PDB file of N, CA and C in Angstrom:
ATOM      1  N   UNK A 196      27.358  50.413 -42.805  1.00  0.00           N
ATOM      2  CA  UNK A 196      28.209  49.471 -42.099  1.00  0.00           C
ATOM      3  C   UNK A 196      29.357  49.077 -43.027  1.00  0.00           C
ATOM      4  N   UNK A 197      30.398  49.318 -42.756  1.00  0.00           N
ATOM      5  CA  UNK A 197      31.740  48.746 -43.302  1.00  0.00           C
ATOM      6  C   UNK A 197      32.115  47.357 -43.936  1.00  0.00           C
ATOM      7  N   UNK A 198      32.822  47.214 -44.587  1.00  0.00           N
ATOM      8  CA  UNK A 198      33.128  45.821 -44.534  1.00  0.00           C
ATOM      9  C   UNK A 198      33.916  45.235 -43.565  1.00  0.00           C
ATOM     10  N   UNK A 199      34.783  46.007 -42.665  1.00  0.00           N
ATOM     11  CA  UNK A 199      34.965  45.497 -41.521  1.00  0.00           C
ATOM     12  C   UNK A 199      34.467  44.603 -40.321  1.00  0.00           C
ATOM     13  N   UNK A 200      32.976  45.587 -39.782  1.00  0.00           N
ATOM     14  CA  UNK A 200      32.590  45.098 -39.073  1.00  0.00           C
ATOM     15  C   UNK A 200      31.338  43.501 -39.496  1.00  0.00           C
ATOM     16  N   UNK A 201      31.419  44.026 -40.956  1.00  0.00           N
ATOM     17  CA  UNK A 201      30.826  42.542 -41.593  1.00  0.00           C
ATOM     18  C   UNK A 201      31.501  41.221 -41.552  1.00  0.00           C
ATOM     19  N   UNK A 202      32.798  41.443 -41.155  1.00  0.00           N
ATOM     20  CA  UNK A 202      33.424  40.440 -41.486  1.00  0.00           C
ATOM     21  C   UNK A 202      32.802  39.240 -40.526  1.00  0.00           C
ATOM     22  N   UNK A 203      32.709  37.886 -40.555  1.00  0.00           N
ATOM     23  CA  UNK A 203      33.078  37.035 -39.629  1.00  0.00           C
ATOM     24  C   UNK A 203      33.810  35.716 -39.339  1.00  0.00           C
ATOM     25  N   UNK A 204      33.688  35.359 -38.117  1.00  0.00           N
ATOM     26  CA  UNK A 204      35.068  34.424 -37.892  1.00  0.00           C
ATOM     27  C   UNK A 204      34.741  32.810 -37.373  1.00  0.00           C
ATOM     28  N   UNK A 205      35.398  32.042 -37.447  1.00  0.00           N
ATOM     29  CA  UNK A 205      35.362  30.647 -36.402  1.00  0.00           C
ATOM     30  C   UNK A 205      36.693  31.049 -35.707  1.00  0.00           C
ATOM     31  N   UNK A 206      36.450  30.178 -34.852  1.00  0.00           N
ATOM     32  CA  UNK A 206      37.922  30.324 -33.803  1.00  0.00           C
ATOM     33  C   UNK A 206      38.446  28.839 -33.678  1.00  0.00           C
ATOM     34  N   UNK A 207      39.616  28.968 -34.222  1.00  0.00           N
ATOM     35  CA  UNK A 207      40.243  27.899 -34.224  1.00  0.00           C
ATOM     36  C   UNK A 207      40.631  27.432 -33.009  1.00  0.00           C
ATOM     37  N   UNK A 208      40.504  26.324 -32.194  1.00  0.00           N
ATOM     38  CA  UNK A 208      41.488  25.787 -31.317  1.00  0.00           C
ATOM     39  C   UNK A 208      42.921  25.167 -31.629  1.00  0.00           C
ATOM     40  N   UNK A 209      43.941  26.229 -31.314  1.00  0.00           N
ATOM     41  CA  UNK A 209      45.058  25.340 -31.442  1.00  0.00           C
ATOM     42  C   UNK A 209      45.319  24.703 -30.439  1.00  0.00           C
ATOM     43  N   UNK A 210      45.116  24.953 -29.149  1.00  0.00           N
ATOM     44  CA  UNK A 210      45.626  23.847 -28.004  1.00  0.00           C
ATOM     45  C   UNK A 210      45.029  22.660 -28.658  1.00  0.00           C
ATOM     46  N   UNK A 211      43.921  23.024 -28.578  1.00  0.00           N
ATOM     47  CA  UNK A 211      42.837  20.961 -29.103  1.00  0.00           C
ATOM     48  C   UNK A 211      43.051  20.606 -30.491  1.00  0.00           C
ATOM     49  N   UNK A 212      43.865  21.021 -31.402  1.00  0.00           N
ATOM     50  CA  UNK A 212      43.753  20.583 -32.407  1.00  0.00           C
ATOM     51  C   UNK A 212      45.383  20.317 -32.481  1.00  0.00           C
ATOM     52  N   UNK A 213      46.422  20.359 -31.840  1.00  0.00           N
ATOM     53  CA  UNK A 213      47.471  20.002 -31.841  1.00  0.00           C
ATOM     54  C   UNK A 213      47.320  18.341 -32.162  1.00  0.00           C
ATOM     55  N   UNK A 214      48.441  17.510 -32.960  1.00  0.00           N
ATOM     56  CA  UNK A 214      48.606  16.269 -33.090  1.00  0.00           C
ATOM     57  C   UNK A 214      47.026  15.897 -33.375  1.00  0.00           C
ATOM     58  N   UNK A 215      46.406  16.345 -33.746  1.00  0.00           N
ATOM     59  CA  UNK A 215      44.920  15.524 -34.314  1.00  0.00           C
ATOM     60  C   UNK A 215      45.288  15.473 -35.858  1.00  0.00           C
ATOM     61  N   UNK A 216      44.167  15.100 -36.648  1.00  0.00           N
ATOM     62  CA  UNK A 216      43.887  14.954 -37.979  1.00  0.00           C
ATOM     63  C   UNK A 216      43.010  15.844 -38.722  1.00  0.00           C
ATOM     64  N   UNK A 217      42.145  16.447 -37.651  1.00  0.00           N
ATOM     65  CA  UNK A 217      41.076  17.800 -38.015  1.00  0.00           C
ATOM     66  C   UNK A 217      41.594  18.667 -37.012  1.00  0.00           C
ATOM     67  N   UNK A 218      40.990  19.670 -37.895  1.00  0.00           N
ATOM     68  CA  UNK A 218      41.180  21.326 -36.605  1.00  0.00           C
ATOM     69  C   UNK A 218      39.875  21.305 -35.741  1.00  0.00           C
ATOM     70  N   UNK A 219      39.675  21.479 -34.596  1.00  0.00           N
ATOM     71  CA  UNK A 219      39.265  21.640 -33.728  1.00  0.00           C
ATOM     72  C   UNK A 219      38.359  23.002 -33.211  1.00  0.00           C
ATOM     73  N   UNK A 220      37.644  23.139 -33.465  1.00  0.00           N
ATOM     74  CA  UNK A 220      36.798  25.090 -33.440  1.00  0.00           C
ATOM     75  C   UNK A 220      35.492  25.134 -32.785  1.00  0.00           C
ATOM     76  N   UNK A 221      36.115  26.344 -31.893  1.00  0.00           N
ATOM     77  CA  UNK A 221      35.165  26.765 -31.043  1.00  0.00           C
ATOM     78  C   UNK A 221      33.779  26.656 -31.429  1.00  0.00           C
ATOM     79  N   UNK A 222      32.686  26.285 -30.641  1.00  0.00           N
ATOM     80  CA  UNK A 222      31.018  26.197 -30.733  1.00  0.00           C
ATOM     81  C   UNK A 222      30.936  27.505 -30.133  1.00  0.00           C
ATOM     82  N   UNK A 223      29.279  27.758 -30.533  1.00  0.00           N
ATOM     83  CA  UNK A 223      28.587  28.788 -30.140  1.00  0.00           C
ATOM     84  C   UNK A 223      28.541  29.606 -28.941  1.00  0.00           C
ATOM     85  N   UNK A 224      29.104  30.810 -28.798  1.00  0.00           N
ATOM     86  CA  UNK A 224      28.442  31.542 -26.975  1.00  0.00           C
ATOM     87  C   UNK A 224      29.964  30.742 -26.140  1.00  0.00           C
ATOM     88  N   UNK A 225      30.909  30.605 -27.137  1.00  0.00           N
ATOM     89  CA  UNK A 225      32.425  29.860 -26.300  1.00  0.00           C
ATOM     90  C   UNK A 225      32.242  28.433 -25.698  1.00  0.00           C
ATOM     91  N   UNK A 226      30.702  27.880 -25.918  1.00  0.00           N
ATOM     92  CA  UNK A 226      30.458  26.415 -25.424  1.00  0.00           C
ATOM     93  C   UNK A 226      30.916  25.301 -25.909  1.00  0.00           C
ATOM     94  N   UNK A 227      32.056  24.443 -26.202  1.00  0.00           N
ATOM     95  CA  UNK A 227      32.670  23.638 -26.631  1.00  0.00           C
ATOM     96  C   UNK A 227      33.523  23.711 -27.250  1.00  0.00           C
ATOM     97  N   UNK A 228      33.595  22.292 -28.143  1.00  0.00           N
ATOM     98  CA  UNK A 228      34.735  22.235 -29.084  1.00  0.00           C
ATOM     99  C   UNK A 228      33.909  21.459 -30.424  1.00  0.00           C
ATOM    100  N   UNK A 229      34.688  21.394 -31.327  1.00  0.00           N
ATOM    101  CA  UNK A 229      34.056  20.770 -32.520  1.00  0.00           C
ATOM    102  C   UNK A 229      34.819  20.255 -33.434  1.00  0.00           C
ATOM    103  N   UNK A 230      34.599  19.120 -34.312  1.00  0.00           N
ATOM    104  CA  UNK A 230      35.411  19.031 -35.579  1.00  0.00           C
ATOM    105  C   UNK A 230      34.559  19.406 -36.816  1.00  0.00           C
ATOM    106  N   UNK A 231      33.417  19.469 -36.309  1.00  0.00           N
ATOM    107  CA  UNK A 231      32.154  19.650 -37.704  1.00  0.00           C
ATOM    108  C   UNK A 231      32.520  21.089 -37.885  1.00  0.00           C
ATOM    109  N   UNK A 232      32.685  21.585 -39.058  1.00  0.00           N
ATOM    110  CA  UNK A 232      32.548  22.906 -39.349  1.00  0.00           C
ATOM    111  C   UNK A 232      30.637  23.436 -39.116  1.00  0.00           C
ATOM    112  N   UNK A 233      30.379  22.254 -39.376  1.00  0.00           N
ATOM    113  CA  UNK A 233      28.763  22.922 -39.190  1.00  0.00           C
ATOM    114  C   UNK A 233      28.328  23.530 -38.171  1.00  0.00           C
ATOM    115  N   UNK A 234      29.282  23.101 -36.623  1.00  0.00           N
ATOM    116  CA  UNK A 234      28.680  23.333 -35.766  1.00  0.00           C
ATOM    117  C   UNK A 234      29.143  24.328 -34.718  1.00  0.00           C
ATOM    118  N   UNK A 235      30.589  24.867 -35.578  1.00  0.00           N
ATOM    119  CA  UNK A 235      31.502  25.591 -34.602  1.00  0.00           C
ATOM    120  C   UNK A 235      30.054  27.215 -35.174  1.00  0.00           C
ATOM    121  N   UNK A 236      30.946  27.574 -33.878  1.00  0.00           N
ATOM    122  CA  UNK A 236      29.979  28.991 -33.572  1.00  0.00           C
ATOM    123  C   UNK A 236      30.487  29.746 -35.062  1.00  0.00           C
ATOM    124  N   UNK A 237      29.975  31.287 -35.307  1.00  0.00           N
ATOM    125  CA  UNK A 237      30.431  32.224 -35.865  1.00  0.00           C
ATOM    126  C   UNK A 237      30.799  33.404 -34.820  1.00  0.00           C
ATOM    127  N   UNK A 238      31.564  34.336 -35.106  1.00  0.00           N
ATOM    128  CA  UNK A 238      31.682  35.206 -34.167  1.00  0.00           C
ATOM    129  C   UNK A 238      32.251  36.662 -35.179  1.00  0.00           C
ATOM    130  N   UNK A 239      31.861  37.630 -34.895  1.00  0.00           N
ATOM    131  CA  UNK A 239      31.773  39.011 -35.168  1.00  0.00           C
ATOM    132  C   UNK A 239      33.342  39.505 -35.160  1.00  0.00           C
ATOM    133  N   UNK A 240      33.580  40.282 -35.910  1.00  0.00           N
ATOM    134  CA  UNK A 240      35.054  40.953 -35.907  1.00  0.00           C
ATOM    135  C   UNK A 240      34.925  42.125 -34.585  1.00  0.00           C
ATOM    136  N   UNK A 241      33.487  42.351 -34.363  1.00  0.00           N
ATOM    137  CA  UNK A 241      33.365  43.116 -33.324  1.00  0.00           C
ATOM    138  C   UNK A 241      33.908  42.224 -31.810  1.00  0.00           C
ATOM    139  N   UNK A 242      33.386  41.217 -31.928  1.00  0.00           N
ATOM    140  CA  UNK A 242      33.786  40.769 -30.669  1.00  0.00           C
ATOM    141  C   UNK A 242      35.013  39.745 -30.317  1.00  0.00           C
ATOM    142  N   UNK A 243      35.452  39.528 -31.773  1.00  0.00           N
ATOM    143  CA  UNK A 243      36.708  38.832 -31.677  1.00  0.00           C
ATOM    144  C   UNK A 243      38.291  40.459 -31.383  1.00  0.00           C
ATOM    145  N   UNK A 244      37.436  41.356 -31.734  1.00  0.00           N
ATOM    146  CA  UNK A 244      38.480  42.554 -31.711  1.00  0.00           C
ATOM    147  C   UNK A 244      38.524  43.317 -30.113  1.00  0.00           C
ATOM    148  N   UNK A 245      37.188  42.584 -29.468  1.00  0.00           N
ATOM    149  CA  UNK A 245      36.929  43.226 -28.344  1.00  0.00           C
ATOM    150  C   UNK A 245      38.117  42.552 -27.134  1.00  0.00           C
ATOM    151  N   UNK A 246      38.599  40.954 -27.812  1.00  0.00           N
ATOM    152  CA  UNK A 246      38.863  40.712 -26.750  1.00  0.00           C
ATOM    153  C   UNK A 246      40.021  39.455 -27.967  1.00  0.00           C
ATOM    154  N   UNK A 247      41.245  40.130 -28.105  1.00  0.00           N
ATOM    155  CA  UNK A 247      41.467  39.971 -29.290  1.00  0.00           C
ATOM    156  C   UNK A 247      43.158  38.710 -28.127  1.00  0.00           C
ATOM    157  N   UNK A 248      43.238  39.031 -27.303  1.00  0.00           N
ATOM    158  CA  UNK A 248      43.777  37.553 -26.561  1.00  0.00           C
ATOM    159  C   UNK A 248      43.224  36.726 -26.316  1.00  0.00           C
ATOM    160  N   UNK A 249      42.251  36.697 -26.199  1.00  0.00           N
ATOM    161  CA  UNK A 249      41.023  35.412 -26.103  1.00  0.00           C
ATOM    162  C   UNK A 249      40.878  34.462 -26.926  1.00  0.00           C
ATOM    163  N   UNK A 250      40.329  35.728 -28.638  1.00  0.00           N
ATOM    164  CA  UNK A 250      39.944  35.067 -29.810  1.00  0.00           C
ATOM    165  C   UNK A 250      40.930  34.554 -30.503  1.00  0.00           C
ATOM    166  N   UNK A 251      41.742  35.223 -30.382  1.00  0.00           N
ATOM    167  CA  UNK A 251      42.934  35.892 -31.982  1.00  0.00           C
ATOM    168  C   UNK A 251      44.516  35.447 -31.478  1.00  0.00           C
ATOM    169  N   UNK A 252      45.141  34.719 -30.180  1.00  0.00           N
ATOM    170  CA  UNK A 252      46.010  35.248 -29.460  1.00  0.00           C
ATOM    171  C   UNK A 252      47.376  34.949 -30.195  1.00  0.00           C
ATOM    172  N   UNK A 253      47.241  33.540 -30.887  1.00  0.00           N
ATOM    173  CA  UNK A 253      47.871  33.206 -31.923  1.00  0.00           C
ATOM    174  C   UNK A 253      48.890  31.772 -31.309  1.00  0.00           C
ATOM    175  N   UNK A 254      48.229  32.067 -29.290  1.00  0.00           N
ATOM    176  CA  UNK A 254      49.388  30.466 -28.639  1.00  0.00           C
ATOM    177  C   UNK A 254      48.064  29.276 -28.671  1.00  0.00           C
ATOM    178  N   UNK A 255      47.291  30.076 -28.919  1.00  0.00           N
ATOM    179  CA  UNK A 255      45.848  28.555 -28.412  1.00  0.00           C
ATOM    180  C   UNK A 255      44.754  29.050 -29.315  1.00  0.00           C
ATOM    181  N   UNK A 256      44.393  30.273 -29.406  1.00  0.00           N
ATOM    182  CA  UNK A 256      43.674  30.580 -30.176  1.00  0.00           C
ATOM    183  C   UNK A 256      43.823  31.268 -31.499  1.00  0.00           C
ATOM    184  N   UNK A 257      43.016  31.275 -32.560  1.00  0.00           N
ATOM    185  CA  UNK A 257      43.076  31.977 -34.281  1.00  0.00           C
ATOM    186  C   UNK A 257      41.826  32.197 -34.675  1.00  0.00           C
ATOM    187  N   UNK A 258      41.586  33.309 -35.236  1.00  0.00           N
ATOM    188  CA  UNK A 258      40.345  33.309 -35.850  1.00  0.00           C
ATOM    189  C   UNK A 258      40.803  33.983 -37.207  1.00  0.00           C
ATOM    190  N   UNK A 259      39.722  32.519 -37.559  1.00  0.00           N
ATOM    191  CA  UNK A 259      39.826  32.490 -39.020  1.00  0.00           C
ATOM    192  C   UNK A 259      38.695  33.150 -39.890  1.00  0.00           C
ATOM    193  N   UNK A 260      39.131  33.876 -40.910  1.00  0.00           N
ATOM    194  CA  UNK A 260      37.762  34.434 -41.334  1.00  0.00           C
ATOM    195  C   UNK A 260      36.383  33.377 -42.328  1.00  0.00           C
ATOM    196  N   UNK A 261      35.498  33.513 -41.941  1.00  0.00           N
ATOM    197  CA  UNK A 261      34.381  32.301 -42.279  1.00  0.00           C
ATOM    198  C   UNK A 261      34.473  31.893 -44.183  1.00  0.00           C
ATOM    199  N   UNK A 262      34.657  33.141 -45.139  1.00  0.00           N
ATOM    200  CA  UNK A 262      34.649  32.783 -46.444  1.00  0.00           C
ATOM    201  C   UNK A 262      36.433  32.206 -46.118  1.00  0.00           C
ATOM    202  N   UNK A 263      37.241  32.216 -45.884  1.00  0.00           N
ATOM    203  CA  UNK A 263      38.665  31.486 -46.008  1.00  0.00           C
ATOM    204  C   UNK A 263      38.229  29.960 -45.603  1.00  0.00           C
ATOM    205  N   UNK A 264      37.514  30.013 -44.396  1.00  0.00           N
ATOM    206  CA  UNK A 264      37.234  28.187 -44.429  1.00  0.00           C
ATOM    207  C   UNK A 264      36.338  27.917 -45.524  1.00  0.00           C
ATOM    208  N   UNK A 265      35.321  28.368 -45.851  1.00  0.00           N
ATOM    209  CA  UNK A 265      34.391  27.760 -46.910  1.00  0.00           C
ATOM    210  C   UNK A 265      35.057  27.690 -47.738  1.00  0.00           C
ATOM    211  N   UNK A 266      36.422  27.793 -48.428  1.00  0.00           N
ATOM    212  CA  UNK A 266      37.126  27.776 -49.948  1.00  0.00           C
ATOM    213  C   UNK A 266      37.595  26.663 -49.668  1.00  0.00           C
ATOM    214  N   UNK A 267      37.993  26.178 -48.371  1.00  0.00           N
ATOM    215  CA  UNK A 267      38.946  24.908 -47.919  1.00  0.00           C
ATOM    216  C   UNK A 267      37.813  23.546 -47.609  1.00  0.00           C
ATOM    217  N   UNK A 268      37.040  23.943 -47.282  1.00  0.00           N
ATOM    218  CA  UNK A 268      35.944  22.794 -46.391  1.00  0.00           C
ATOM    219  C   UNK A 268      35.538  21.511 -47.606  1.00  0.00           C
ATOM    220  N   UNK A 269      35.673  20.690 -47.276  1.00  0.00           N
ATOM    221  CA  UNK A 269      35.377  19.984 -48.193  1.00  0.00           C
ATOM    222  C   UNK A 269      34.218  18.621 -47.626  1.00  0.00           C
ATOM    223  N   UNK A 270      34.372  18.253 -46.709  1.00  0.00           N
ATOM    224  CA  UNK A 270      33.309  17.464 -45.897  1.00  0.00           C
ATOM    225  C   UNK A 270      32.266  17.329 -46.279  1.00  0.00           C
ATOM    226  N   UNK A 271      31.600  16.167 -47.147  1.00  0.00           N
ATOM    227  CA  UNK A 271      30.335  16.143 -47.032  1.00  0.00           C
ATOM    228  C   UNK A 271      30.048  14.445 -46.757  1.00  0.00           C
ATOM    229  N   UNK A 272      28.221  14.535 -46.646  1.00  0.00           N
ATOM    230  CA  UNK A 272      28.284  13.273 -45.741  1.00  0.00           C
ATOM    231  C   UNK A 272      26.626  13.074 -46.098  1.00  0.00           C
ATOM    232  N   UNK A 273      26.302  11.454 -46.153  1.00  0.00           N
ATOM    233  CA  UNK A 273      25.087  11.319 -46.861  1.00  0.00           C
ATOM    234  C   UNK A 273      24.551  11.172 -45.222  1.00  0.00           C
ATOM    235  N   UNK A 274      23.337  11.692 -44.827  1.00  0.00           N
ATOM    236  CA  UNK A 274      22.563  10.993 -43.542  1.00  0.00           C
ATOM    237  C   UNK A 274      21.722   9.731 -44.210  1.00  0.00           C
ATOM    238  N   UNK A 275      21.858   8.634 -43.349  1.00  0.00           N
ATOM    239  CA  UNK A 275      21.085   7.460 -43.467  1.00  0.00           C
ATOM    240  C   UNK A 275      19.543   7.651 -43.106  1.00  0.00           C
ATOM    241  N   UNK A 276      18.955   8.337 -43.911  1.00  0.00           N
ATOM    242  CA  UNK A 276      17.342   8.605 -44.085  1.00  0.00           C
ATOM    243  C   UNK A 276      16.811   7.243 -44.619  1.00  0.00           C
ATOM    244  N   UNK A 277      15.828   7.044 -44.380  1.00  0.00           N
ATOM    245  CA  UNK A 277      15.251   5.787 -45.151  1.00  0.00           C
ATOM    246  C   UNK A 277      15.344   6.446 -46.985  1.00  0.00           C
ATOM    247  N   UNK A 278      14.914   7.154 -47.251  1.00  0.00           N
ATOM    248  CA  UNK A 278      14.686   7.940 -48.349  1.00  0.00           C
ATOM    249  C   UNK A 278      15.714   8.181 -49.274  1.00  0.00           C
ATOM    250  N   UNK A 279      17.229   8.402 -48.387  1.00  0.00           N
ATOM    251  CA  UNK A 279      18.309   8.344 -49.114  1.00  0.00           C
ATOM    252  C   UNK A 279      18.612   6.823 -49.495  1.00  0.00           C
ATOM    253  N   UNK A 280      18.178   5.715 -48.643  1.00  0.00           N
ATOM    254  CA  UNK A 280      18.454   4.494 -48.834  1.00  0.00           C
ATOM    255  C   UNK A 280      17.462   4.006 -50.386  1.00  0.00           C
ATOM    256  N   UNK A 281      16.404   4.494 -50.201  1.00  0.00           N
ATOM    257  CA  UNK A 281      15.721   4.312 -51.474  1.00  0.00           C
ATOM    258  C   UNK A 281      16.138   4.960 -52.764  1.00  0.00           C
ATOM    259  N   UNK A 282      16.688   6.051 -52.345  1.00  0.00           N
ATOM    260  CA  UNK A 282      17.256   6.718 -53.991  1.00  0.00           C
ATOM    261  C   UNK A 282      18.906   5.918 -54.168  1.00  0.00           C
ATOM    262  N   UNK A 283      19.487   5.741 -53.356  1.00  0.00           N
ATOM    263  CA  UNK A 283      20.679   4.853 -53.524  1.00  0.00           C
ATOM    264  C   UNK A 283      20.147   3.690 -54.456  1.00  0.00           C
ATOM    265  N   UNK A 284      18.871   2.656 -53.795  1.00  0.00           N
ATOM    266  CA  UNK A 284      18.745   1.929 -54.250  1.00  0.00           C
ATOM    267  C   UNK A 284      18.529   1.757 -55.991  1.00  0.00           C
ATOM    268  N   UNK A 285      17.751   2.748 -55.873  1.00  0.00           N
ATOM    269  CA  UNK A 285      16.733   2.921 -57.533  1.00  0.00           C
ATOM    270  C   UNK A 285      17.842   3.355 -58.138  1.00  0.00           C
ATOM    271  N   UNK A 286      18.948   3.910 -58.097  1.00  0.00           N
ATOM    272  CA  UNK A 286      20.233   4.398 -59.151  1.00  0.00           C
ATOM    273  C   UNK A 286      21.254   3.148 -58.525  1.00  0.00           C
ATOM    274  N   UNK A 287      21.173   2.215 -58.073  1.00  0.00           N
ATOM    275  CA  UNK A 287      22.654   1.340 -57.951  1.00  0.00           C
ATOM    276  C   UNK A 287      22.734   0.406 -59.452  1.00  0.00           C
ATOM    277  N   UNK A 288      23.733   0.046 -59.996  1.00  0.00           N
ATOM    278  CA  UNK A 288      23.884  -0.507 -61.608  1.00  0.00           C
ATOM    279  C   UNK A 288      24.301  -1.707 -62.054  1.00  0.00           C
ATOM    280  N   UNK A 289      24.308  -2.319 -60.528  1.00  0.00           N
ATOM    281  CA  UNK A 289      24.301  -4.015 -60.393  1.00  0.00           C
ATOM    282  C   UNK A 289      24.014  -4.547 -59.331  1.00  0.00           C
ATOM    283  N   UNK A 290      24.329  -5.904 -59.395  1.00  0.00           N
ATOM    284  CA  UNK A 290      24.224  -6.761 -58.179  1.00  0.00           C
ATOM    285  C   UNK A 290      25.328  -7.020 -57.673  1.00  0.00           C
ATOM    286  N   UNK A 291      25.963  -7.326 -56.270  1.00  0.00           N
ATOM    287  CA  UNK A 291      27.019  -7.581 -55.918  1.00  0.00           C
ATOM    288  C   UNK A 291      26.950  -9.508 -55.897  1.00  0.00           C
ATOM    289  N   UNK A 292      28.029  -9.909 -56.306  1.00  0.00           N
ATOM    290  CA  UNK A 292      28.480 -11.360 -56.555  1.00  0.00           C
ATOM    291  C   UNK A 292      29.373 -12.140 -55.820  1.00  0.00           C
TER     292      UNK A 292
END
């Protein structure tokens, strides 16, 4: 298998991401929209090439290749677990006054 057909993609929404603050990218199986990178779909160079006005068109849609966003992504985010609240606690280095 090539490195071609290895490649893969997110699909950017440019219609929905016009005038926002985040880019906007397609979810899984073409079902939504997203700002989480976590949650936008992946999609195949096979099938972004199959139907390459759809994916790729360049007036509403872009696909971007998946290692080009991971160099850019920077988002991270603590979940409020009880557990994270306890290790916060045991490393905090004062009292607030």
């Amino acid at each position: 298998m090539g490195d071609r057909e290895m490649k893969t993609y997110y699909i950017l929404s440019l219609k929905w991401s016009e005038n926002k603050n985040e880019y906007v990218w397609w979810e899984s199986n073409n079902s939504g929209y997203t700002t989480d990178i976590e949650r936008a779909g992946v999609y195949t160079a096979e099938q972004v090439e199959s139907k390459l006005d759809y994916y790729n068109n360049g007036k509403t849609t872009r696909a971007i290749p998946v290692e080009a966003l991971e160099r850019l992504s920077t988002k991270r985010i603590v979940p409020t677990f009880s557990n994270n609240w306890e290790l916060l606690e045991k490393d905090y280095l004062g009292t607030v006054k």
